[in-house]
Amino acid sequence: MSKVFSVEYPILFSHCDPAGIVYFPRFFDLLHRAMEDWFTFGLEERFADFIMKKRLGIPTVGTKVDFVGPARFGDLLRIELRVAKLGSSSIELAIDSFVDDRPCFKARHTVCVFSSETYKAVPIPDELRQRMEPYLVDAP
Amino acid sequence: MSKVFSVEYPILFSHCDPAGIVYFPRFFDLLHRAMEDWFTFGLEERFADFIMKKRLGIPTVGTKVDFVGPARFGDLLRIELRVAKLGSSSIELAIDSFVDDRPCFKARHTVCVFSSETYKAVPIPDELRQRMEPYLVDAP
Amino acid sequence: MSKVFSVEYPILFSHCDPAGIVYFPRFFDLLHRAMEDWFTFGLEERFADFIMKKRLGIPTVGTKVDFVGPARFGDLLRIELRVAKLGSSSIELAIDSFVDDRPCFKARHTVCVFSSETYKAVPIPDELRQRMEPYLVDAP
Amino acid sequence: MSKVFSVEYPILFSHCDPAGIVYFPRFFDLLHRAMEDWFTFGLEERFADFIMKKRLGIPTVGTKVDFVGPARFGDLLRIELRVAKLGSSSIELAIDSFVDDRPCFKARHTVCVFSSETYKAVPIPDELRQRMEPYLVDAP
């Protein structure tokens, strides 16, 4: 059984557009925040230290998102994060989100670990990889 | 030959992250802005009136983006927008972006026209569809 | 003794600029969020309902902010909110913020209650005013 | 006669809140953008180079803003920037903004020049100061 990292964020005034629903680029802010919280609380690798002290980064390589249902001001958005695939330096995340039990957005989001010194991809640190593996979606 | 809608936006301080490159959710702000400018200047359908007076909207149905190269603070980002497919109410956009001539992000971005009154999809207005057709990517 | 509404928010990657510190406009996002949370949790007036159901708003009339010390990616920002003055429709907030015990920004921030129907100022609803009064800074 | 640096920015979808008017923290984004453009185009000191190559910064020391009238989606916001006071390392800007000829926000906004290496204030470079002086508001 794979682990799931699950968080809930309130939809704030600042997330919403003149139609009263989340302006879609802000979903990516929330997705990024879920990833930060996964590092810090799920993987016990404080994300701010990973970036600022270890001088690593996780730029986005690609993202594919289906926006299935809207989220409205005042909703509570639940984001569930799993790992779809681990490459040598790339991490493909499978991310689902819900308002109550209605699906909101579904994403396949790929980042890679890189060095802020060299601006080049580097292997996922071993210990971090081991902590990521339990989140791998089970093969069928 | 299909038409291309091309715009250039400067990469501002506010777009950039602690690594000095564009924080990826802000690319979606720039993509949305290119779409607004396409409506207003390319299709001669003032986007603010489309939303506020005509009470229509174009929520995002899905997006698929490859982030090929970074954009840095001070860069000038060129965004090229074409139409990949026109459905009855959906519009699939093919969007390329460049810094100088280096590719930055490439997107397939699908929106649909909907009514802000009923929150339901509505057909693309005829006149608007006709102005969109010249931007259709030619079949091979 | 006046009541204080106190909240803590983590400084996220998205708040920070190329210098690794909070880009100042994002402090206003955090200030607004503290105000939303004060309504919902401090005053037990759910802010999203206040805006969307009651069709009221609290546009900013003026703000005066001193930025005393920076906040960095990974810091935990504590925001303390009191009421400096209650007018018939205006609310002047006294807001202090801290990282650990170092002061970050200090604000006097004035909003007024208005109707989203008429776009005119309306009196602070009585019951809400009563719940705000305990947060009034004591006169010397 | 003092010089005025004047720019116009369209109010975009992303600037606006569920009430269809600019969410006030985004005015600070536009104010910052006006300041960036003033450096680059008014003072001929490319702002991105000032930050990234010269390793200087201009953090905000304080701001005082009156929000006199709203700006709506689709409006064109004109920002006028003058210098109210030049200290040895601080710059106090007097900023007015308008939609058509209706005033929008008025700000006194103080920044200081600092070094990104030492995180300490440094004197405004001489040549830059000379180019700023013509923007000083005339004494009465």
mmCIF file of C-alpha atoms in Angstrom, chain A residues 14 19 22 33 38 55 59 62 65 94-95 109 112 116 119 121 126 128 133:
data_model
loop_
_atom_site.group_PDB
_atom_site.id
_atom_site.type_symbol
_atom_site.label_atom_id
_atom_site.label_comp_id
_atom_site.label_asym_id
_atom_site.label_seq_id
_atom_site.Cartn_x
_atom_site.Cartn_y
_atom_site.Cartn_z
ATOM 1 C CA SER A 14 -6.814 36.424 -2.843
ATOM 2 C CA ALA A 19 -16.275 35.035 -11.081
ATOM 3 C CA VAL A 22 -10.127 30.161 -7.955
ATOM 4 C CA ARG A 33 2.713 24.608 -1.243
ATOM 5 C CA TRP A 38 5.347 17.174 1.780
ATOM 6 C CA ARG A 55 21.571 25.029 -2.385
ATOM 7 C CA PRO A 59 12.328 23.297 -10.925
ATOM 8 C CA GLY A 62 6.417 19.575 -16.974
ATOM 9 C CA VAL A 65 -3.510 19.215 -15.184
ATOM 10 C CA ALA A 94 0.375 12.281 -8.934
ATOM 11 C CA ILE A 95 -1.732 14.947 -7.295
ATOM 12 C CA HIS A 109 3.583 17.150 -12.129
ATOM 13 C CA CYS A 112 13.820 17.475 -11.046
ATOM 14 C CA SER A 116 21.621 26.145 -7.546
ATOM 15 C CA TYR A 119 22.182 24.984 -12.530
ATOM 16 C CA ALA A 121 20.325 18.302 -12.556
ATOM 17 C CA ASP A 126 19.815 8.731 -1.359
ATOM 18 C CA LEU A 128 15.551 11.500 0.482
ATOM 19 C CA GLU A 133 9.640 5.455 -2.039
#
